[in-house]
Amino acid sequence: MQNLLFLLKEIAFNLYWSWNKDAMELFNEINPDFWNWSGHNPVKFLNEINQSYLLDAIDKKNLGGKILTIYNDFKNYLGREKYFEQKYYSTEKPEIAYFSAEYGLTECLKIYSGGLGVLSGDHLKSSSDLGLPLIGIGLAYHYGFFAQMINRKGWQTENYEINEFQNLPLYLLRDDNYNPVRIEVQFPGSVVCIQVWVLHVGNIKLYLLDATLPENTVEDRRITDILYGGDTEKRISQEIILGIGGIRLIEKLGLEIKAFHLNEGHSAFLCFERIKNYMKKYNVNYDEAKKACYGSNIFTTHTPVPAGIDIFTKDLFVKYFKSYAENEIGVSVEKLFYEGDLNPGKAENHQFNMAYLAINNSGFINGVSRLHGEVSRKMWMLPEDRTQIESITNGVHTLSYLSSNSNSVYTRYFTKDWIYDENIWSRIDEIADEDIWAMRLFNKYELIKFCRKRIKDKLIYSGADKIKSAETEGILNPDALTIGFARRFATYKRGNLIFRDIGRLKKIVSNSQKPVQFIFSGKAHPKDEGGKNLISEIISYSNDRDLKNKIIFLDNYEINVARHLVEGCDLWLNNPRKPLEASGTSGMKVIANGGLNFSILDGWWDEGYSAENGWKIDSFADEKVSLEERDALEAKSLYHTLENEIIPLFYTRNGNGIPFGWVKMIKSSIKNLAGIYNTGRMVKEYCDRFYMKTK
Ligand SMILES: *Cc1c(COP(=O)(O)O)cnc(C)c1O
């Protein structure tokens, strides 16, 4: 019995549990309230649950066999032969380093804010699936991105929750003498000490750098306190820790890294540190070293707008890099400053651009969808002697966003290991229409239960009486066409487009023969008043007498909410202003769950869409119309397609009540898209086209 606890502990300390449904469900089964209380954190769960209660629960609920099965699956997963060694060679030592400012791996680890982080998390998970010799490097933020609460007035408030690292699935990196590993970086006026937390993501290690040490000044300890918090000085400090500190960690670990992947420009200072190390090691000058490092840096850009990129003033840059340039590298600070410009010397420049630093130093550059690659090429018009921008379309880690119900349907029809067969989706037609439809209804009902519980809990928390909280049992209709819209509330994503013609919307949702309902969720950046206004607008619509219970807003969009939404929604709506969505990934998460996409042809949907896979909203981005007119025209197209194509298809049923046309579309969506828009395909592309081609 005691033995089982050791196994559980081992399971808890590897994030493999975050995509193994049985593992997640096991903790839930032991005690659902405690599992929720822990924030879906098995380490906290095991540390704080009463041990004899735990043993008793395992015994009474007969969970011993389950624990053994999960443990064996886990060990088999780690040990199975994987893509990398089949195609290339086998190696124990990491050769690829992936740098990102945020990682979205699972809900209890709040070191991400949104899409970029979730993509980094999925990159690590798929690298593990494929057996890549890769490590991740990031920052250990003590406060993650904020938790959102919508107050009684319908306004977003922010709550910063602390990450208790000693109670999370990670441990402090120690050397052979069991002393914590320390890295140092010189800042203006002080040396900043860094400790390192290690997280296991399957076979992959993620190292998180943390400046919260007693040796540091109070000011310096706060460098890694909050993700994307503070001013540009905080930003440059965090990015120095990530880029320069990250390379120092690699040196300290004695790794021979052959490919350095800069996921977005935040980590680009690593280019300086690599050049410095090369100069010292081979006794060459700056330009020679730069050339030598060029072929092994890979830069992935994620934003199609110049405003999305980190830019520092010359004064700030000089403050932080003068001593580093002169004393550590042995060049003028001007020389380093030029790296932040595309055409140094051509015009007087006062700004240091992190993307330019990355571009000037990377032998591989890519955008994150075909369209975004094109847009980036036009936006930057890179000089001919720079690497040209390619594209690798984003994906999602399928198992992390697949409902356990869908997983068991696939297991029943295919095999337990269906996920390892990359051609599995070509067999989707083997699944009976009835079973696809039953899977959909089940997934949707799980989502509705989740919504009811969240709304009820919030009411109880705010002091509502029994009658009022009991009313939540009737929220949402399990038979209605359920449309999801969840993403950051940035103005370009147009979270309120569907409300443009409120009369028309009311007509759509209140058709009692063909009911339609919407579930919204998403955060606005704390400083983005425009985004917060959008949220409050939607909340007030959700309280409108004619829209009540047909428009729902779920507080605090994060990975757990996202997973429930993408598992349960029938249709996923996305209507950004083209071409501002570089890729978008939430729509990819619905595919294997049997959800369908309805979107502007932007980002990934520009290449994923075909009339048999889903629907498009017409875009007027290329027409000569004002923004205002464009929104109006695109909203019209949205309503038109919804009324004339989507709703009729959903409600055309055969004698058994099955919407055969809809199910047919689900099957083609899965067949044509699920095998492409996943991070397994994506990481293979990075591996084959970039990582294994570095020089
Ligand atoms: C998938 C995901 C995103 C990214 O979705 P987009 O479509 O790119 O907006 C953001 N946040 C969370 C929590 C996610 O799971």
XYZ file of C-alpha atoms and ligand atoms in Angstrom:
710
model
C 0.000 0.000 0.000
C 2.732 2.416 1.028
C 4.362 1.455 -2.229
C 1.432 2.852 -4.165
C 2.098 6.224 -2.589
C 5.643 6.202 -3.953
C 4.303 5.449 -7.398
C 1.748 8.241 -7.076
C 4.452 10.652 -6.057
C 6.556 9.715 -9.049
C 3.561 10.200 -11.325
C 2.865 13.594 -9.739
C 6.356 14.902 -10.475
C 6.165 14.438 -14.218
C 3.681 16.484 -16.209
C 2.876 13.379 -18.208
C -0.189 13.292 -15.951
C -1.426 16.523 -17.551
C -2.212 14.754 -20.826
C -2.979 11.337 -19.445
C -6.695 11.461 -18.720
C -6.618 8.459 -16.420
C -4.089 10.172 -14.167
C -6.076 13.398 -13.919
C -9.202 11.396 -13.233
C -7.499 9.290 -10.614
C -6.862 12.296 -8.379
C -10.380 13.455 -8.999
C -11.648 10.039 -8.015
C -9.710 10.001 -4.758
C -11.428 13.191 -3.701
C -12.931 15.662 -6.191
C -13.226 18.552 -3.730
C -9.666 18.202 -2.620
C -8.493 17.895 -6.220
C -10.280 21.135 -7.082
C -8.985 22.793 -3.934
C -5.417 21.886 -4.931
C -5.946 23.721 -8.219
C -5.403 20.439 -10.097
C -1.920 20.186 -8.617
C -1.083 16.582 -7.679
C 1.978 17.549 -5.649
C -0.004 19.876 -3.422
C -2.747 17.256 -3.353
C -0.396 14.523 -2.107
C 1.506 16.814 0.263
C -1.531 18.133 2.004
C -4.066 15.364 2.000
C -4.312 13.369 5.213
C -2.193 10.264 4.558
C -4.391 7.734 6.287
C -7.433 9.204 4.535
C -5.579 8.807 1.244
C -4.649 5.170 1.905
C -8.180 4.504 3.009
C -9.661 6.084 -0.114
C -7.366 4.091 -2.395
C -8.378 0.954 -0.561
C -12.126 1.610 -0.393
C -12.413 2.802 -3.966
C -10.204 -0.017 -5.121
C -7.795 2.267 -6.980
C -4.641 0.196 -6.565
C -4.951 -1.439 -9.979
C -5.547 1.891 -11.643
C -2.466 3.414 -10.077
C -0.365 0.506 -11.298
C -1.769 0.790 -14.812
C -1.097 4.518 -14.971
C 2.391 3.995 -13.625
C 3.128 1.303 -16.181
C 1.715 3.419 -19.010
C 3.935 6.243 -17.824
C 7.059 4.079 -17.809
C 6.192 2.620 -21.196
C 5.691 6.095 -22.562
C 9.101 7.237 -21.360
C 10.843 4.155 -22.686
C 9.180 3.614 -26.050
C 11.192 4.112 -29.206
C 10.395 7.488 -30.674
C 10.577 9.449 -33.890
C 13.944 11.106 -33.277
C 15.946 7.964 -32.699
C 14.142 6.148 -35.492
C 14.908 8.870 -37.984
C 18.209 10.253 -36.706
C 20.216 8.728 -33.889
C 19.904 8.040 -30.233
C 21.500 10.329 -27.717
C 21.188 10.865 -24.014
C 22.405 14.459 -24.119
C 20.277 17.470 -24.970
C 21.272 19.156 -28.228
C 18.439 21.619 -28.735
C 17.548 24.485 -26.391
C 14.145 26.111 -26.640
C 13.752 29.554 -25.073
C 10.422 31.103 -24.249
C 9.228 33.778 -21.836
C 6.152 31.730 -20.932
C 5.003 28.120 -20.820
C 1.372 27.036 -20.659
C 1.562 23.395 -19.586
C -1.258 22.830 -17.152
C -3.569 24.938 -15.038
C -1.688 24.757 -11.737
C 1.506 26.190 -13.211
C 0.703 29.819 -13.778
C 3.738 30.783 -15.786
C 1.882 31.645 -18.987
C -0.545 34.290 -20.152
C -2.070 32.944 -23.342
C -1.496 31.531 -26.812
C 2.271 31.982 -26.952
C 2.699 30.154 -23.662
C 0.321 27.344 -24.539
C 2.215 26.858 -27.778
C 5.538 26.633 -25.892
C 4.024 24.124 -23.491
C 2.697 22.049 -26.374
C 6.098 22.276 -28.088
C 7.713 20.631 -25.063
C 5.032 17.955 -24.788
C 5.356 16.990 -28.440
C 9.154 17.103 -28.247
C 8.795 14.536 -25.502
C 6.397 12.429 -27.589
C 8.897 12.483 -30.457
C 11.960 11.889 -28.305
C 13.799 15.060 -29.291
C 16.958 15.780 -27.298
C 15.560 19.147 -26.266
C 15.460 21.270 -23.128
C 13.257 24.259 -22.402
C 14.409 27.432 -20.688
C 12.098 29.984 -19.124
C 11.482 32.129 -16.061
C 10.018 31.110 -12.695
C 7.492 33.871 -12.122
C 6.336 33.978 -8.534
C 3.083 35.506 -9.546
C 1.756 34.177 -12.765
C -0.565 35.996 -15.069
C -3.577 37.242 -13.149
C -6.752 35.363 -12.306
C -9.790 37.212 -13.594
C -12.860 37.942 -11.508
C -15.806 39.757 -12.970
C -17.296 41.949 -10.267
C -20.976 42.741 -9.724
C -20.763 45.662 -12.076
C -19.516 43.418 -14.858
C -16.008 44.805 -14.716
C -12.825 42.720 -14.844
C -10.730 42.717 -11.683
C -7.349 41.053 -11.387
C -6.078 38.801 -8.702
C -2.444 37.688 -8.669
C -2.036 34.220 -7.178
C 1.334 33.083 -5.954
C 3.073 30.051 -7.416
C 4.232 27.984 -4.451
C 7.188 26.344 -6.145
C 7.906 24.044 -3.207
C 4.384 22.673 -3.579
C 4.375 22.253 -7.357
C 5.680 19.457 -9.603
C 9.204 20.854 -9.793
C 12.390 20.765 -7.781
C 15.397 22.957 -7.213
C 18.384 22.188 -9.431
C 21.333 20.996 -7.361
C 24.910 20.101 -8.194
C 26.702 16.853 -7.335
C 27.279 18.079 -3.775
C 23.609 18.759 -3.373
C 24.164 22.511 -3.337
C 21.631 24.569 -5.249
C 23.034 25.593 -8.630
C 23.610 29.346 -8.863
C 24.090 31.520 -11.923
C 25.160 35.128 -11.830
C 24.491 38.017 -14.156
C 25.950 41.490 -13.744
C 23.336 44.238 -13.643
C 24.041 47.973 -13.335
C 25.282 48.327 -9.767
C 24.694 44.743 -8.635
C 25.254 41.115 -9.399
C 22.007 39.193 -9.673
C 22.054 35.592 -8.437
C 19.710 33.095 -10.002
C 18.522 29.694 -8.847
C 16.906 27.152 -11.129
C 13.755 25.036 -10.890
C 13.421 21.892 -12.965
C 10.220 20.529 -14.338
C 9.775 17.189 -16.084
C 7.524 17.148 -19.115
C 7.659 13.505 -20.134
C 11.238 13.076 -21.331
C 11.890 16.797 -21.517
C 13.340 19.020 -18.830
C 12.228 22.596 -18.479
C 14.551 24.883 -16.495
C 13.030 27.955 -14.893
C 15.278 30.780 -13.750
C 14.432 32.489 -10.499
C 15.991 35.645 -9.004
C 14.112 35.444 -5.702
C 17.155 34.834 -3.528
C 18.214 36.359 -0.214
C 21.619 37.268 -1.710
C 19.872 39.677 -4.071
C 18.711 43.163 -3.242
C 14.988 43.460 -2.638
C 14.715 45.239 -5.963
C 16.556 42.478 -7.844
C 14.534 39.732 -6.205
C 11.534 41.203 -7.873
C 12.867 40.831 -11.412
C 11.171 37.482 -11.865
C 8.089 38.197 -9.776
C 5.432 38.809 -12.413
C 4.968 37.708 -16.013
C 4.752 40.708 -18.377
C 4.342 43.031 -15.388
C 5.985 46.370 -14.794
C 7.709 48.804 -17.116
C 10.298 48.441 -19.868
C 13.079 48.375 -17.306
C 11.520 45.294 -15.759
C 11.160 43.812 -19.227
C 14.789 44.329 -20.179
C 15.854 42.863 -16.818
C 13.712 39.763 -17.279
C 14.955 39.326 -20.812
C 18.590 39.577 -19.696
C 17.933 36.816 -17.163
C 16.201 34.668 -19.769
C 18.706 35.131 -22.616
C 22.044 35.638 -20.914
C 21.181 33.689 -17.764
C 19.807 30.874 -19.918
C 23.045 30.480 -21.862
C 25.026 30.563 -18.606
C 22.887 27.723 -17.318
C 23.665 25.695 -20.432
C 27.379 26.331 -19.892
C 27.087 25.406 -16.250
C 25.384 22.132 -17.130
C 28.158 21.473 -19.642
C 25.733 20.857 -22.491
C 26.725 20.971 -26.121
C 23.741 22.589 -27.711
C 23.556 22.590 -31.504
C 20.306 24.501 -32.034
C 19.029 27.511 -30.093
C 15.367 28.199 -30.674
C 14.165 31.699 -29.812
C 10.431 31.449 -29.439
C 9.604 35.146 -29.946
C 12.198 37.855 -29.410
C 12.157 37.935 -25.590
C 15.181 35.687 -25.307
C 17.246 37.320 -28.071
C 19.967 38.636 -25.730
C 21.209 35.068 -25.809
C 22.794 35.969 -29.154
C 25.242 38.288 -27.355
C 26.182 35.727 -24.778
C 26.752 33.060 -27.401
C 28.997 35.418 -29.374
C 30.915 36.254 -26.214
C 31.475 32.605 -25.384
C 32.584 31.805 -28.919
C 35.069 34.705 -28.943
C 36.618 33.460 -25.714
C 36.661 29.824 -26.718
C 38.136 30.269 -30.190
C 39.932 33.545 -29.635
C 38.263 35.289 -32.582
C 36.755 38.749 -32.957
C 33.109 39.747 -32.585
C 32.177 39.577 -36.262
C 33.749 36.194 -36.771
C 32.019 34.836 -33.704
C 28.706 36.289 -34.799
C 29.019 34.567 -38.155
C 29.860 31.295 -36.479
C 26.816 31.407 -34.204
C 24.426 32.573 -36.906
C 23.673 29.163 -38.381
C 22.474 27.667 -35.118
C 19.985 30.325 -33.987
C 16.348 29.865 -34.933
C 13.888 32.697 -34.519
C 10.134 32.231 -34.526
C 8.092 35.413 -34.755
C 4.498 35.451 -33.531
C 3.152 38.876 -34.200
C 2.147 40.525 -37.463
C 2.216 44.027 -35.934
C 5.320 46.073 -35.159
C 3.693 47.278 -31.908
C 3.728 43.733 -30.573
C 7.519 43.659 -30.359
C 9.705 44.635 -27.422
C 11.557 47.857 -28.045
C 13.966 49.573 -25.644
C 15.250 53.122 -25.743
C 18.904 53.710 -26.409
C 19.381 55.147 -22.918
C 17.927 52.076 -21.283
C 19.936 49.751 -23.498
C 23.175 51.584 -22.748
C 22.428 51.530 -19.036
C 22.136 47.745 -19.074
C 24.730 46.840 -21.697
C 27.599 49.316 -21.474
C 29.555 47.393 -18.904
C 28.641 44.062 -20.497
C 29.841 45.266 -23.929
C 33.065 46.832 -22.758
C 34.098 44.602 -19.892
C 32.658 41.220 -20.757
C 32.720 41.138 -24.561
C 35.290 43.822 -25.293
C 33.392 45.864 -27.885
C 31.708 49.271 -27.717
C 28.128 49.403 -26.532
C 27.324 51.051 -29.895
C 28.273 47.840 -31.630
C 25.754 45.869 -29.597
C 23.159 48.602 -30.005
C 23.401 48.293 -33.806
C 22.206 44.714 -33.520
C 18.789 46.063 -32.621
C 18.405 47.775 -35.979
C 17.818 46.255 -39.404
C 19.915 48.750 -41.330
C 22.433 50.057 -38.850
C 23.911 53.442 -39.593
C 21.407 54.271 -42.377
C 19.403 56.631 -40.200
C 19.733 58.021 -36.724
C 18.160 55.399 -34.507
C 17.216 55.625 -30.863
C 15.545 52.316 -30.381
C 16.641 48.781 -29.797
C 14.290 46.216 -31.315
C 14.426 42.661 -29.931
C 13.051 41.140 -33.135
C 15.808 42.811 -35.157
C 18.419 41.481 -32.777
C 16.993 38.010 -33.375
C 16.721 38.499 -37.145
C 20.284 39.783 -37.437
C 21.561 36.701 -35.675
C 19.416 33.826 -36.895
C 20.035 31.437 -39.735
C 16.411 30.307 -39.611
C 13.377 32.554 -39.245
C 9.739 31.625 -39.452
C 6.230 32.914 -39.051
C 3.565 30.679 -37.524
C 1.187 30.133 -40.447
C 1.534 30.370 -44.219
C -0.267 33.706 -44.252
C 1.702 35.050 -41.307
C 4.931 34.141 -43.103
C 3.811 36.273 -46.068
C 2.675 39.128 -43.861
C 5.973 39.107 -41.957
C 7.969 39.189 -45.169
C 6.026 42.272 -46.260
C 6.171 43.908 -42.863
C 9.912 43.618 -42.436
C 11.201 43.703 -45.994
C 14.386 42.141 -44.739
C 17.640 43.173 -46.402
C 18.839 40.526 -48.861
C 21.767 39.443 -46.769
C 19.486 38.393 -43.926
C 17.802 35.001 -43.648
C 14.438 35.028 -45.384
C 11.286 34.295 -43.446
C 9.697 30.888 -43.871
C 6.623 29.545 -42.185
C 5.820 26.621 -39.941
C 2.168 26.546 -38.982
C 1.376 26.167 -35.297
C -0.381 23.174 -33.830
C -1.779 21.894 -30.549
C -0.877 18.913 -28.384
C -3.872 16.757 -29.222
C -4.111 14.682 -26.036
C -3.884 17.754 -23.798
C -7.107 19.090 -25.279
C -9.003 15.895 -25.966
C -11.914 14.898 -23.753
C -11.580 11.543 -22.051
C -14.847 10.577 -23.661
C -13.484 11.234 -27.165
C -10.318 9.434 -26.218
C -12.275 6.353 -25.222
C -14.259 6.386 -28.476
C -10.987 6.389 -30.427
C -9.578 3.705 -28.163
C -12.655 1.561 -28.681
C -12.544 1.840 -32.483
C -8.797 1.865 -33.014
C -6.365 0.741 -30.301
C -5.154 2.024 -26.961
C -2.121 3.469 -28.723
C -4.064 5.138 -31.524
C -2.305 8.453 -30.899
C 1.014 7.018 -32.085
C -0.351 6.218 -35.533
C 0.038 9.356 -37.574
C -2.380 8.144 -40.242
C -5.070 7.298 -37.733
C -7.401 10.074 -38.843
C -7.783 8.595 -42.318
C -9.785 5.861 -40.561
C -12.346 8.222 -39.031
C -15.115 6.941 -41.328
C -14.944 3.599 -39.531
C -16.663 5.253 -36.591
C -20.447 5.046 -36.880
C -22.350 8.322 -37.216
C -24.312 7.380 -34.113
C -21.123 7.146 -32.089
C -19.751 10.437 -33.368
C -23.021 12.102 -32.444
C -23.165 10.417 -29.047
C -19.609 11.586 -28.412
C -20.646 15.136 -29.287
C -23.652 15.118 -26.995
C -21.610 13.719 -24.147
C -18.804 16.252 -24.612
C -21.310 19.071 -24.730
C -23.114 17.915 -21.629
C -19.833 17.791 -19.708
C -19.216 21.405 -20.707
C -22.676 22.462 -19.645
C -22.268 20.796 -16.258
C -18.952 22.583 -15.892
C -20.550 25.963 -16.702
C -23.423 25.392 -14.294
C -21.060 24.476 -11.483
C -18.795 27.481 -12.056
C -21.684 29.877 -12.150
C -23.277 28.310 -9.116
C -20.033 28.377 -7.135
C -19.581 32.031 -7.970
C -23.102 32.833 -6.816
C -22.643 30.987 -3.562
C -19.294 32.686 -3.051
C -20.929 36.057 -3.455
C -23.634 35.192 -0.950
C -26.579 34.219 -3.133
C -29.426 32.278 -1.517
C -30.355 28.662 -2.230
C -33.180 29.439 -4.636
C -31.032 31.661 -6.763
C -28.136 29.203 -6.871
C -30.514 26.341 -7.661
C -31.610 28.228 -10.765
C -28.177 27.601 -12.255
C -29.253 23.975 -12.786
C -31.231 25.171 -15.771
C -28.541 27.215 -17.444
C -27.791 26.269 -21.051
C -29.660 23.788 -23.184
C -27.889 20.472 -23.897
C -29.658 20.160 -27.241
C -28.924 23.647 -28.537
C -26.243 24.510 -31.061
C -23.478 25.711 -28.746
C -20.996 28.240 -30.027
C -17.767 29.054 -28.203
C -15.778 32.236 -28.350
C -12.826 32.373 -25.986
C -9.630 34.314 -26.367
C -7.861 37.382 -25.117
C -10.057 40.447 -25.312
C -7.829 42.555 -27.486
C -9.754 44.930 -29.704
C -8.508 43.375 -32.945
C -10.125 40.070 -32.001
C -13.526 41.796 -32.016
C -15.167 39.905 -29.175
C -18.356 41.912 -29.709
C -18.790 41.441 -33.455
C -21.696 39.072 -32.997
C -23.589 41.815 -31.098
C -23.451 44.350 -33.916
C -27.024 43.744 -34.980
C -28.610 42.930 -31.663
C -32.087 42.425 -33.100
C -30.803 39.860 -35.537
C -28.843 38.081 -32.816
C -31.899 37.922 -30.556
C -33.877 36.360 -33.367
C -31.205 33.731 -33.890
C -30.893 32.673 -30.267
C -34.575 32.745 -29.418
C -35.816 30.430 -32.159
C -37.374 27.716 -30.012
C -37.260 25.158 -32.838
C -33.603 25.757 -33.561
C -32.033 27.210 -30.431
C -28.528 28.601 -30.434
C -26.393 29.581 -27.432
C -23.013 31.235 -26.974
C -20.359 30.760 -24.321
C -17.777 33.511 -24.014
C -14.611 33.635 -21.991
C -11.401 35.638 -22.008
C -9.220 38.115 -20.184
C -8.235 41.630 -21.132
C -4.753 42.887 -20.402
C -4.926 44.761 -17.053
C -3.947 48.002 -18.777
C -6.227 47.564 -21.780
C -9.328 49.650 -21.058
C -10.683 48.925 -24.529
C -10.503 45.185 -23.892
C -12.138 45.544 -20.485
C -14.932 47.547 -22.034
C -15.555 44.720 -24.490
C -15.917 42.278 -21.612
C -18.288 44.507 -19.723
C -20.348 44.984 -22.886
C -20.706 41.215 -23.278
C -21.584 40.786 -19.596
C -24.336 43.327 -19.925
C -25.721 41.546 -22.998
C -25.654 38.308 -21.036
C -27.966 39.966 -18.504
C -30.397 41.230 -21.146
C -33.848 39.732 -20.676
C -33.905 38.236 -24.195
C -30.362 36.933 -24.085
C -30.182 35.611 -20.560
C -28.951 32.002 -20.445
C -28.324 32.148 -24.194
C -25.165 34.178 -23.792
C -22.907 33.034 -20.979
C -19.642 34.546 -19.881
C -17.244 32.299 -17.941
C -14.782 34.083 -15.652
C -11.066 33.478 -15.736
C -10.190 31.903 -19.073
C -7.197 29.649 -18.497
C -6.171 26.148 -19.528
C -8.849 24.330 -17.536
C -11.651 26.524 -18.883
C -10.172 26.326 -22.380
C -10.101 22.544 -22.237
C -13.746 22.299 -21.230
C -14.799 24.745 -23.911
C -12.930 23.142 -26.786
C -14.125 19.717 -25.713
C -17.762 20.683 -25.552
C -18.617 23.385 -28.083
C -20.271 22.414 -31.363
C -18.816 25.370 -33.163
C -15.782 27.535 -32.540
C -16.071 31.143 -33.617
C -13.140 33.372 -34.474
C -13.490 36.779 -36.074
C -10.279 38.795 -35.816
C -9.391 41.662 -38.107
C -7.380 39.970 -40.815
C -4.318 39.651 -40.928
C -3.726 40.355 -37.256
C -4.102 36.782 -36.000
C -0.696 35.243 -36.654
C -1.992 31.700 -36.312
C -4.527 31.193 -33.528
C -4.632 27.740 -32.006
C -7.820 27.437 -29.976
C -9.790 26.455 -33.088
C -7.412 23.542 -33.645
C -8.262 22.186 -30.200
C -11.898 21.521 -31.103
C -11.149 19.334 -34.128
C -10.504 15.922 -32.563
C -13.346 16.565 -30.092
C -15.712 16.824 -33.039
C -16.159 20.606 -32.919
C -16.273 22.617 -36.128
C -14.670 25.937 -37.028
C -16.325 29.130 -38.234
C -13.780 31.849 -38.806
C -12.323 34.682 -40.825
C -9.721 33.320 -43.226
C -6.857 34.506 -41.067
C -3.971 32.655 -39.408
C -4.214 28.869 -39.654
C -7.801 28.873 -40.943
C -6.646 30.605 -44.124
C -4.928 27.330 -45.017
C -7.135 24.904 -43.068
C -10.485 26.008 -44.404
C -12.371 24.242 -47.157
C -16.125 24.073 -47.604
C -16.177 20.471 -46.399
C -14.198 21.219 -43.190
C -16.115 24.160 -41.791
C -17.186 27.705 -42.585
C -15.600 31.029 -43.346
C -16.614 34.568 -42.596
C -16.009 36.779 -45.614
C -13.228 39.268 -45.091
C -13.208 42.779 -46.474
C -9.651 43.444 -45.365
C -8.498 43.971 -48.938
C -11.359 46.271 -49.944
C -11.245 50.032 -49.757
C -13.615 50.435 -46.844
C -13.276 52.046 -43.437
C -12.741 49.880 -40.385
C -16.274 50.664 -39.312
C -17.756 49.526 -42.634
C -15.530 46.510 -42.674
C -16.802 45.377 -39.275
C -20.375 45.883 -40.470
C -19.836 43.894 -43.682
C -18.070 41.063 -41.919
C -20.748 40.884 -39.236
C -23.337 40.600 -42.009
C -21.462 37.714 -43.553
C -21.271 36.083 -40.127
C -25.042 36.307 -39.544
C -25.807 35.213 -43.071
C -23.729 32.039 -42.895
C -25.005 31.229 -39.443
C -28.657 31.621 -40.442
C -28.502 30.026 -43.863
C -25.887 27.321 -43.596
C -24.784 26.468 -40.093
C -28.069 26.376 -38.182
C -29.980 24.515 -40.920
C -27.249 21.876 -41.203
C -27.177 21.358 -37.440
C -30.952 20.938 -37.251
C -31.492 18.715 -40.278
C -31.914 15.316 -38.632
C -32.558 11.808 -39.905
C -35.114 9.422 -38.423
C -32.794 8.650 -35.509
C -32.374 12.291 -34.650
C -28.862 12.430 -36.040
C -27.783 15.510 -38.020
C -26.144 13.465 -40.762
C -24.826 16.471 -42.712
C -23.247 17.896 -39.580
C -21.685 14.570 -38.639
C -20.335 14.219 -42.161
C -18.665 17.572 -41.753
C -17.200 16.573 -38.385
C -15.698 13.527 -40.033
C -14.097 15.512 -42.849
C -12.861 18.129 -40.443
C -11.152 15.422 -38.393
C -9.892 13.547 -41.438
C -8.463 16.621 -43.152
C -7.268 18.716 -40.240
C -6.512 16.702 -37.090
C -3.374 15.125 -38.541
C -1.947 18.485 -39.597
C -2.822 21.063 -36.960
C -1.077 19.410 -34.068
C 2.311 20.026 -32.480
C 3.507 16.531 -33.414
C 3.567 17.618 -37.063
C 4.833 21.068 -36.083
C 7.765 19.884 -33.954
C 8.746 17.410 -36.672
C 8.932 20.338 -39.088
C 11.113 22.350 -36.728
C 13.270 19.306 -36.238
C 13.662 18.306 -39.888
C 13.822 21.750 -41.459
C 15.703 23.662 -38.762
C 17.144 21.818 -35.754
C 18.855 19.141 -37.809
C 20.081 21.633 -40.413
C 21.973 23.964 -38.111
C 25.616 24.677 -38.770
C -5.229 27.666 -26.778
C -5.234 28.757 -25.801
C -4.991 30.078 -26.203
C -4.683 30.451 -27.620
O -5.847 30.565 -28.380
P -5.977 31.539 -29.611
O -6.886 30.883 -30.534
O -4.595 31.690 -30.190
O -6.510 32.814 -29.081
C -5.026 31.065 -25.239
N -5.295 30.783 -23.948
C -5.537 29.532 -23.532
C -5.817 29.285 -22.086
C -5.521 28.478 -24.436
O -5.743 27.230 -24.006
